[in-house]
Amino acid sequence: MQNRIQELRKARKVTQQELADALRVTRQTIISLESGKYNASLTLAHKAAQFFGITIEELFVFEGDENL
Amino acid sequence: MTMEEYRKKVTFRQRMAISMCLAAPSSTWLIRSLAGDVSEYARGLLAGVLVAGILIGAFFAARMTMLLKNEDKLREQYIKATDERNQAIGRETSRAACLILLVVLYLGIIVSAFFSMIVSLTLFCVLQVLAAAVFGAFFYYKGKM
């Protein structure tokens, strides 16, 4: 699963630490999410989507078997 | 877990650490008086347990007190403790460590059987206890989730 977190974060000029503080996670988690090493839980995905003001589907790109 | 719940948890841990510090000398004295005249080895072991208990207790008590006095540090620790990636790492670590332990114990039972039956049987008992714990935890979480 890919995501647009880094793209949207940079577009809004938000630092990784600021995003981490807003989502109540560590900066390392943001780094892992952006690099695609870690997939967010539904709760974190929801919080991230809320932060950027978009839907989960717009923030996360579901590919192949991840779709019906 | 909310920040307030985490604060209560830290306060509980602080109290436990202080209790551990205070209980170590008295429990050691109690064991020594109940056991009576014990060997040099047992006295050494007891002294080790006493010192370790006090040091570990003091370390955690100091750490928890520092956290409770510094709101920024407490919040930082709260985020670290509730961070879902850290929790996922913890779960994966436990799972991998348990699997490695089972394999090592299994191999240990076979290898030690050539040298000592007592060691082999002891390892076998440890394996049984571990397997029972794994199954117990599995069925507990199966019912919970």
mmCIF file of N, CA, C and O in Angstrom, chain A residues 21 24-26 28-29 32 38-41 44, chain B residues 75-76 78-80 82-86 88 91:
data_model
loop_
_atom_site.group_PDB
_atom_site.id
_atom_site.type_symbol
_atom_site.label_atom_id
_atom_site.label_comp_id
_atom_site.label_asym_id
_atom_site.label_seq_id
_atom_site.Cartn_x
_atom_site.Cartn_y
_atom_site.Cartn_z
ATOM 1 N N ASP A 21 3.414 15.022 16.141
ATOM 2 C CA ASP A 21 2.756 15.588 17.329
ATOM 3 C C ASP A 21 1.241 15.651 17.149
ATOM 4 O O ASP A 21 0.484 15.342 18.068
ATOM 5 N N ARG A 24 -0.122 12.185 17.315
ATOM 6 C CA ARG A 24 0.280 11.533 18.577
ATOM 7 C C ARG A 24 1.018 10.218 18.335
ATOM 8 O O ARG A 24 0.686 9.174 18.909
ATOM 9 N N VAL A 25 2.000 10.299 17.430
ATOM 10 C CA VAL A 25 2.890 9.163 17.193
ATOM 11 C C VAL A 25 4.317 9.700 17.215
ATOM 12 O O VAL A 25 4.524 10.918 17.282
ATOM 13 N N THR A 26 5.285 8.799 17.137
ATOM 14 C CA THR A 26 6.673 9.258 17.126
ATOM 15 C C THR A 26 7.050 9.683 15.702
ATOM 16 O O THR A 26 6.402 9.284 14.736
ATOM 17 N N GLN A 28 9.566 8.725 14.138
ATOM 18 C CA GLN A 28 10.008 7.519 13.446
ATOM 19 C C GLN A 28 8.851 6.825 12.716
ATOM 20 O O GLN A 28 9.036 6.273 11.635
ATOM 21 N N THR A 29 7.675 6.897 13.315
ATOM 22 C CA THR A 29 6.495 6.287 12.673
ATOM 23 C C THR A 29 6.151 7.027 11.390
ATOM 24 O O THR A 29 5.821 6.411 10.376
ATOM 25 N N SER A 32 8.632 5.979 8.781
ATOM 26 C CA SER A 32 8.315 4.636 8.276
ATOM 27 C C SER A 32 7.088 4.643 7.370
ATOM 28 O O SER A 32 7.044 3.915 6.379
ATOM 29 N N TYR A 38 6.000 0.811 6.848
ATOM 30 C CA TYR A 38 4.963 0.485 7.819
ATOM 31 C C TYR A 38 3.605 0.957 7.309
ATOM 32 O O TYR A 38 3.491 2.065 6.778
ATOM 33 N N ASN A 39 2.599 0.091 7.453
ATOM 34 C CA ASN A 39 1.234 0.459 7.062
ATOM 35 C C ASN A 39 0.447 0.910 8.289
ATOM 36 O O ASN A 39 0.442 0.200 9.309
ATOM 37 N N ALA A 40 -0.202 2.047 8.164
ATOM 38 C CA ALA A 40 -0.940 2.600 9.307
ATOM 39 C C ALA A 40 -2.170 1.760 9.637
ATOM 40 O O ALA A 40 -2.743 1.116 8.759
ATOM 41 N N SER A 41 -2.543 1.780 10.908
ATOM 42 C CA SER A 41 -3.789 1.125 11.324
ATOM 43 C C SER A 41 -4.955 1.981 10.817
ATOM 44 O O SER A 41 -4.749 3.121 10.380
ATOM 45 N N LEU A 44 -5.062 5.287 12.776
ATOM 46 C CA LEU A 44 -4.040 6.262 12.384
ATOM 47 C C LEU A 44 -4.316 6.806 10.979
ATOM 48 O O LEU A 44 -4.127 8.000 10.726
ATOM 49 N N ARG B 75 4.812 13.440 28.460
ATOM 50 C CA ARG B 75 4.078 13.396 27.195
ATOM 51 C C ARG B 75 4.876 12.623 26.135
ATOM 52 O O ARG B 75 4.322 11.821 25.387
ATOM 53 N N GLU B 76 6.197 12.865 26.138
ATOM 54 C CA GLU B 76 7.084 12.172 25.186
ATOM 55 C C GLU B 76 7.032 10.658 25.415
ATOM 56 O O GLU B 76 6.920 9.880 24.471
ATOM 57 N N TYR B 78 4.641 9.058 26.923
ATOM 58 C CA TYR B 78 3.266 8.611 26.630
ATOM 59 C C TYR B 78 3.115 8.303 25.140
ATOM 60 O O TYR B 78 2.560 7.263 24.758
ATOM 61 N N ILE B 79 3.658 9.208 24.308
ATOM 62 C CA ILE B 79 3.597 8.997 22.856
ATOM 63 C C ILE B 79 4.393 7.752 22.464
ATOM 64 O O ILE B 79 3.940 6.931 21.670
ATOM 65 N N LYS B 80 5.569 7.584 23.070
ATOM 66 C CA LYS B 80 6.395 6.398 22.779
ATOM 67 C C LYS B 80 5.660 5.121 23.185
ATOM 68 O O LYS B 80 5.699 4.120 22.481
ATOM 69 N N THR B 82 2.405 4.654 23.527
ATOM 70 C CA THR B 82 1.153 4.387 22.805
ATOM 71 C C THR B 82 1.330 4.367 21.289
ATOM 72 O O THR B 82 0.378 4.100 20.569
ATOM 73 N N ASP B 83 2.551 4.650 20.827
ATOM 74 C CA ASP B 83 2.812 4.678 19.390
ATOM 75 C C ASP B 83 2.538 3.304 18.788
ATOM 76 O O ASP B 83 3.069 2.286 19.241
ATOM 77 N N GLU B 84 1.684 3.273 17.760
ATOM 78 C CA GLU B 84 1.256 1.969 17.226
ATOM 79 C C GLU B 84 2.378 1.201 16.543
ATOM 80 O O GLU B 84 2.385 -0.025 16.553
ATOM 81 N N ARG B 85 3.356 1.923 15.970
ATOM 82 C CA ARG B 85 4.492 1.219 15.348
ATOM 83 C C ARG B 85 5.344 0.545 16.416
ATOM 84 O O ARG B 85 5.762 -0.605 16.249
ATOM 85 N N ASN B 86 5.577 1.252 17.526
ATOM 86 C CA ASN B 86 6.335 0.657 18.637
ATOM 87 C C ASN B 86 5.621 -0.577 19.172
ATOM 88 O O ASN B 86 6.256 -1.585 19.506
ATOM 89 N N ALA B 88 3.554 -2.474 17.473
ATOM 90 C CA ALA B 88 3.662 -3.529 16.457
ATOM 91 C C ALA B 88 5.040 -4.190 16.519
ATOM 92 O O ALA B 88 5.147 -5.418 16.398
ATOM 93 N N ARG B 91 5.073 -6.551 19.467
ATOM 94 C CA ARG B 91 4.340 -7.801 19.179
ATOM 95 C C ARG B 91 5.167 -8.737 18.307
ATOM 96 O O ARG B 91 5.280 -9.932 18.587
#
